[in-house]
Amino acid sequence: MILYTGFKGRHNSSCRLMDLFEGEKLLLTNSFAGLKRDIESINAVYDAVFMFGLDKNLSDSIRIEKYAEKDGVRLAGLSCEKAARKAFETEGIKCTVSENTSRYLCNEAYFFMLEKTGGKALFFHIPPIRYMTDSMARSVVRAVKNTAIGVIDFDTQSGR
C-alpha cells in the first residue's frame, strides 16, 4: 500500500497533484508543528510514502530529495531514486537527484516521515502551479506510479 502526500493550499501545486492520484492521500499542514502532528497521526503501515512539495525555483523539472536532516541527524529515503529519475525522464520531464538538505518545511516533513516509516519514503520537489501544466501533472503521476510498482515488486521479492 502506498501513501501520497502533498501540502494543503489551493494554490499549492502539490495539493492539486493529489487530486490525480488514486488511493491513500494525506495533505500536510503548512506549519512545522502541524505537519508533525499530521505525520504522527498516521496509523497504517505503508510499503512506501511518496511526498510532494513545491519549489518556486523549478519550472520544467522535478528534484528528488535523497536525504532529510534535522538536528545533525541525516536520514536517507527509499533507494529507488535512480529508477524514479528514469521514470520521469521516460515521461519527458527533466529530473535531478539532490543529496543536499534544507531547513525548510519540506525537509522537516520528509524527516518526520522517514522516522515514522523507517526510511520508506521519497520526496519530490515539483514546480509551482504556474509551470505545472495538466500534461506535466499527469506525467508526474505516471512516473511516480511506475516507481511505486518497482518498490512494491522489490518488497515482495525480498520478503519485506
PDB file of C-alpha atoms in Angstrom:
ATOM      1  CA  MET A   1       0.000   0.000   0.000  1.00  0.00           C
ATOM      2  CA  ILE A   2       1.275   3.451  -0.995  1.00  0.00           C
ATOM      3  CA  LEU A   3       0.607   6.822   0.651  1.00  0.00           C
ATOM      4  CA  TYR A   4       0.894  10.045  -1.336  1.00  0.00           C
ATOM      5  CA  THR A   5       1.338  13.362   0.462  1.00  0.00           C
ATOM      6  CA  GLY A   6       1.252  16.997  -0.512  1.00  0.00           C
ATOM      7  CA  PHE A   7       0.754  20.272   1.335  1.00  0.00           C
ATOM      8  CA  LYS A   8      -2.563  21.992   1.936  1.00  0.00           C
ATOM      9  CA  GLY A   9      -3.475  25.076  -0.046  1.00  0.00           C
ATOM     10  CA  ARG A  10      -5.472  25.600  -3.208  1.00  0.00           C
ATOM     11  CA  HIS A  11      -2.541  27.492  -4.749  1.00  0.00           C
ATOM     12  CA  ASN A  12      -0.038  24.771  -3.857  1.00  0.00           C
ATOM     13  CA  SER A  13       0.827  22.531  -6.812  1.00  0.00           C
ATOM     14  CA  SER A  14       1.430  19.562  -4.506  1.00  0.00           C
ATOM     15  CA  CYS A  15      -2.145  19.871  -3.196  1.00  0.00           C
ATOM     16  CA  ARG A  16      -3.558  19.937  -6.709  1.00  0.00           C
ATOM     17  CA  LEU A  17      -1.395  16.988  -7.730  1.00  0.00           C
ATOM     18  CA  MET A  18      -3.045  14.868  -5.024  1.00  0.00           C
ATOM     19  CA  ASP A  19      -6.330  15.069  -6.969  1.00  0.00           C
ATOM     20  CA  LEU A  20      -4.726  12.967  -9.715  1.00  0.00           C
ATOM     21  CA  PHE A  21      -3.553  10.091  -7.527  1.00  0.00           C
ATOM     22  CA  GLU A  22      -5.783   7.168  -6.639  1.00  0.00           C
ATOM     23  CA  GLY A  23      -5.522   5.554  -3.244  1.00  0.00           C
ATOM     24  CA  GLU A  24      -4.352   6.792   0.141  1.00  0.00           C
ATOM     25  CA  LYS A  25      -3.539  10.506   0.315  1.00  0.00           C
ATOM     26  CA  LEU A  26      -2.668  12.956   3.058  1.00  0.00           C
ATOM     27  CA  LEU A  27      -2.468  16.733   2.867  1.00  0.00           C
ATOM     28  CA  LEU A  28       0.014  18.137   5.363  1.00  0.00           C
ATOM     29  CA  THR A  29      -0.433  21.336   7.341  1.00  0.00           C
ATOM     30  CA  ASN A  30       1.796  24.235   6.292  1.00  0.00           C
ATOM     31  CA  SER A  31       3.404  24.675   9.704  1.00  0.00           C
ATOM     32  CA  PHE A  32       6.217  22.837  11.477  1.00  0.00           C
ATOM     33  CA  ALA A  33       4.074  21.794  14.458  1.00  0.00           C
ATOM     34  CA  GLY A  34       1.050  20.969  12.302  1.00  0.00           C
ATOM     35  CA  LEU A  35       2.853  18.694   9.876  1.00  0.00           C
ATOM     36  CA  LYS A  36       4.478  16.813  12.748  1.00  0.00           C
ATOM     37  CA  ARG A  37       1.008  16.151  14.221  1.00  0.00           C
ATOM     38  CA  ASP A  38      -0.270  15.101  10.792  1.00  0.00           C
ATOM     39  CA  ILE A  39       2.523  12.570  10.346  1.00  0.00           C
ATOM     40  CA  GLU A  40       2.325  11.264  13.922  1.00  0.00           C
ATOM     41  CA  SER A  41      -1.402  10.594  13.396  1.00  0.00           C
ATOM     42  CA  ILE A  42      -0.734   8.045  10.615  1.00  0.00           C
ATOM     43  CA  ASN A  43      -1.708   4.601  11.876  1.00  0.00           C
ATOM     44  CA  ALA A  44      -1.454   2.476   8.747  1.00  0.00           C
ATOM     45  CA  VAL A  45       1.737   0.751   7.633  1.00  0.00           C
ATOM     46  CA  TYR A  46       2.723   1.596   4.058  1.00  0.00           C
ATOM     47  CA  ASP A  47       5.082  -0.071   1.594  1.00  0.00           C
ATOM     48  CA  ALA A  48       6.159   3.421   0.572  1.00  0.00           C
ATOM     49  CA  VAL A  49       5.265   7.071   1.013  1.00  0.00           C
ATOM     50  CA  PHE A  50       5.744   9.409  -1.921  1.00  0.00           C
ATOM     51  CA  MET A  51       5.818  13.029  -0.801  1.00  0.00           C
ATOM     52  CA  PHE A  52       5.456  16.177  -2.873  1.00  0.00           C
ATOM     53  CA  GLY A  53       6.353  19.753  -2.115  1.00  0.00           C
ATOM     54  CA  LEU A  54       6.613  22.917  -4.099  1.00  0.00           C
ATOM     55  CA  ASP A  55       9.887  24.599  -5.031  1.00  0.00           C
ATOM     56  CA  LYS A  56       9.378  28.067  -6.521  1.00  0.00           C
ATOM     57  CA  ASN A  57      12.731  27.813  -8.305  1.00  0.00           C
ATOM     58  CA  LEU A  58      11.629  24.901 -10.501  1.00  0.00           C
ATOM     59  CA  SER A  59       9.809  25.460 -13.772  1.00  0.00           C
ATOM     60  CA  ASP A  60      10.189  22.444 -16.048  1.00  0.00           C
ATOM     61  CA  SER A  61      11.822  19.825 -13.867  1.00  0.00           C
ATOM     62  CA  ILE A  62      11.470  17.678 -10.753  1.00  0.00           C
ATOM     63  CA  ARG A  63      14.015  17.308  -7.976  1.00  0.00           C
ATOM     64  CA  ILE A  64      14.192  14.132  -5.903  1.00  0.00           C
ATOM     65  CA  GLU A  65      15.472  14.614  -2.370  1.00  0.00           C
ATOM     66  CA  LYS A  66      17.679  11.715  -1.328  1.00  0.00           C
ATOM     67  CA  TYR A  67      18.098  12.842   2.307  1.00  0.00           C
ATOM     68  CA  ALA A  68      16.453  14.798   5.096  1.00  0.00           C
ATOM     69  CA  GLU A  69      18.333  16.251   8.042  1.00  0.00           C
ATOM     70  CA  LYS A  70      17.341  17.600  11.449  1.00  0.00           C
ATOM     71  CA  ASP A  71      19.469  18.459  14.482  1.00  0.00           C
ATOM     72  CA  GLY A  72      22.557  16.907  12.870  1.00  0.00           C
ATOM     73  CA  VAL A  73      20.799  13.604  12.092  1.00  0.00           C
ATOM     74  CA  ARG A  74      20.701  12.700   8.400  1.00  0.00           C
ATOM     75  CA  LEU A  75      18.195  10.122   7.164  1.00  0.00           C
ATOM     76  CA  ALA A  76      18.077   8.505   3.727  1.00  0.00           C
ATOM     77  CA  GLY A  77      14.925   7.970   1.724  1.00  0.00           C
ATOM     78  CA  LEU A  78      13.994   4.965  -0.382  1.00  0.00           C
ATOM     79  CA  SER A  79      16.849   3.821  -2.575  1.00  0.00           C
ATOM     80  CA  CYS A  80      14.747   3.948  -5.738  1.00  0.00           C
ATOM     81  CA  GLU A  81      15.776   7.471  -6.765  1.00  0.00           C
ATOM     82  CA  LYS A  82      17.578   6.215  -9.880  1.00  0.00           C
ATOM     83  CA  ALA A  83      14.501   4.304 -11.044  1.00  0.00           C
ATOM     84  CA  ALA A  84      12.328   7.329 -10.267  1.00  0.00           C
ATOM     85  CA  ARG A  85      14.639   9.618 -12.232  1.00  0.00           C
ATOM     86  CA  LYS A  86      14.481   7.255 -15.201  1.00  0.00           C
ATOM     87  CA  ALA A  87      10.660   7.125 -14.947  1.00  0.00           C
ATOM     88  CA  PHE A  88      10.467  10.938 -15.070  1.00  0.00           C
ATOM     89  CA  GLU A  89      12.856  11.114 -17.999  1.00  0.00           C
ATOM     90  CA  THR A  90      10.783   8.483 -19.831  1.00  0.00           C
ATOM     91  CA  GLU A  91       7.837  10.870 -19.387  1.00  0.00           C
ATOM     92  CA  GLY A  92       9.908  13.718 -20.869  1.00  0.00           C
ATOM     93  CA  ILE A  93      10.451  15.527 -17.560  1.00  0.00           C
ATOM     94  CA  LYS A  94      13.908  16.681 -16.545  1.00  0.00           C
ATOM     95  CA  CYS A  95      14.823  15.292 -13.150  1.00  0.00           C
ATOM     96  CA  THR A  96      17.700  15.722 -10.742  1.00  0.00           C
ATOM     97  CA  VAL A  97      18.578  13.942  -7.526  1.00  0.00           C
ATOM     98  CA  SER A  98      19.765  16.145  -4.672  1.00  0.00           C
ATOM     99  CA  GLU A  99      21.988  14.959  -1.859  1.00  0.00           C
ATOM    100  CA  ASN A 100      21.732  18.341  -0.118  1.00  0.00           C
ATOM    101  CA  THR A 101      19.180  19.108   2.566  1.00  0.00           C
ATOM    102  CA  SER A 102      17.473  22.327   3.575  1.00  0.00           C
ATOM    103  CA  ARG A 103      15.981  23.680   6.770  1.00  0.00           C
ATOM    104  CA  TYR A 104      12.551  24.341   5.293  1.00  0.00           C
ATOM    105  CA  LEU A 105       9.113  22.805   5.795  1.00  0.00           C
ATOM    106  CA  CYS A 106       9.594  20.136   3.114  1.00  0.00           C
ATOM    107  CA  ASN A 107      12.763  18.839   4.770  1.00  0.00           C
ATOM    108  CA  GLU A 108      11.001  18.767   8.148  1.00  0.00           C
ATOM    109  CA  ALA A 109       8.077  16.781   6.729  1.00  0.00           C
ATOM    110  CA  TYR A 110      10.428  14.377   4.957  1.00  0.00           C
ATOM    111  CA  PHE A 111      12.496  13.867   8.106  1.00  0.00           C
ATOM    112  CA  PHE A 112       9.458  13.065  10.266  1.00  0.00           C
ATOM    113  CA  MET A 113       8.074  10.720   7.602  1.00  0.00           C
ATOM    114  CA  LEU A 114      11.400   8.891   7.294  1.00  0.00           C
ATOM    115  CA  GLU A 115      11.427   8.435  11.069  1.00  0.00           C
ATOM    116  CA  LYS A 116       7.790   7.273  11.080  1.00  0.00           C
ATOM    117  CA  THR A 117       8.217   4.778   8.236  1.00  0.00           C
ATOM    118  CA  GLY A 118      11.738   3.534   8.898  1.00  0.00           C
ATOM    119  CA  GLY A 119      13.018   5.102   5.677  1.00  0.00           C
ATOM    120  CA  LYS A 120      10.182   4.047   3.370  1.00  0.00           C
ATOM    121  CA  ALA A 121       9.598   7.495   1.878  1.00  0.00           C
ATOM    122  CA  LEU A 122      10.850   9.554  -1.041  1.00  0.00           C
ATOM    123  CA  PHE A 123      10.366  13.300  -1.510  1.00  0.00           C
ATOM    124  CA  PHE A 124       9.798  15.054  -4.841  1.00  0.00           C
ATOM    125  CA  HIS A 125      10.015  18.808  -5.309  1.00  0.00           C
ATOM    126  CA  ILE A 126       7.727  19.990  -8.096  1.00  0.00           C
ATOM    127  CA  PRO A 127       7.220  23.348  -9.836  1.00  0.00           C
ATOM    128  CA  PRO A 128       4.587  25.888  -8.768  1.00  0.00           C
ATOM    129  CA  ILE A 129       1.142  25.899 -10.374  1.00  0.00           C
ATOM    130  CA  ARG A 130       2.080  28.497 -12.993  1.00  0.00           C
ATOM    131  CA  TYR A 131       4.520  25.975 -14.509  1.00  0.00           C
ATOM    132  CA  MET A 132       2.741  22.714 -13.686  1.00  0.00           C
ATOM    133  CA  THR A 133       0.602  22.131 -16.762  1.00  0.00           C
ATOM    134  CA  ASP A 134      -2.098  19.458 -16.749  1.00  0.00           C
ATOM    135  CA  SER A 135       0.065  17.414 -19.098  1.00  0.00           C
ATOM    136  CA  MET A 136       3.089  17.680 -16.812  1.00  0.00           C
ATOM    137  CA  ALA A 137       0.987  16.763 -13.766  1.00  0.00           C
ATOM    138  CA  ARG A 138      -0.322  13.628 -15.491  1.00  0.00           C
ATOM    139  CA  SER A 139       3.244  12.712 -16.494  1.00  0.00           C
ATOM    140  CA  VAL A 140       4.412  13.146 -12.885  1.00  0.00           C
ATOM    141  CA  VAL A 141       1.648  10.814 -11.696  1.00  0.00           C
ATOM    142  CA  ARG A 142       2.563   8.169 -14.301  1.00  0.00           C
ATOM    143  CA  ALA A 143       6.263   8.378 -13.408  1.00  0.00           C
ATOM    144  CA  VAL A 144       5.575   8.025  -9.686  1.00  0.00           C
ATOM    145  CA  LYS A 145       3.151   5.136 -10.234  1.00  0.00           C
ATOM    146  CA  ASN A 146       5.822   3.342 -12.280  1.00  0.00           C
ATOM    147  CA  THR A 147       8.304   3.955  -9.472  1.00  0.00           C
ATOM    148  CA  ALA A 148       5.780   2.653  -6.919  1.00  0.00           C
ATOM    149  CA  ILE A 149       5.342  -0.580  -8.881  1.00  0.00           C
ATOM    150  CA  GLY A 150       9.090  -1.159  -8.676  1.00  0.00           C
ATOM    151  CA  VAL A 151       9.116  -0.521  -4.920  1.00  0.00           C
ATOM    152  CA  ILE A 152       6.261  -2.937  -4.284  1.00  0.00           C
ATOM    153  CA  ASP A 153       7.826  -5.587  -6.553  1.00  0.00           C
ATOM    154  CA  PHE A 154      11.131  -5.235  -4.674  1.00  0.00           C
ATOM    155  CA  ASP A 155       9.417  -5.624  -1.281  1.00  0.00           C
ATOM    156  CA  THR A 156       7.528  -8.689  -2.496  1.00  0.00           C
ATOM    157  CA  GLN A 157      10.653 -10.339  -3.895  1.00  0.00           C
ATOM    158  CA  SER A 158      12.787  -9.528  -0.860  1.00  0.00           C
ATOM    159  CA  GLY A 159      10.150 -10.789   1.571  1.00  0.00           C
ATOM    160  CA  ARG A 160       9.781  -7.486   3.426  1.00  0.00           C
TER     161      ARG A 160
END
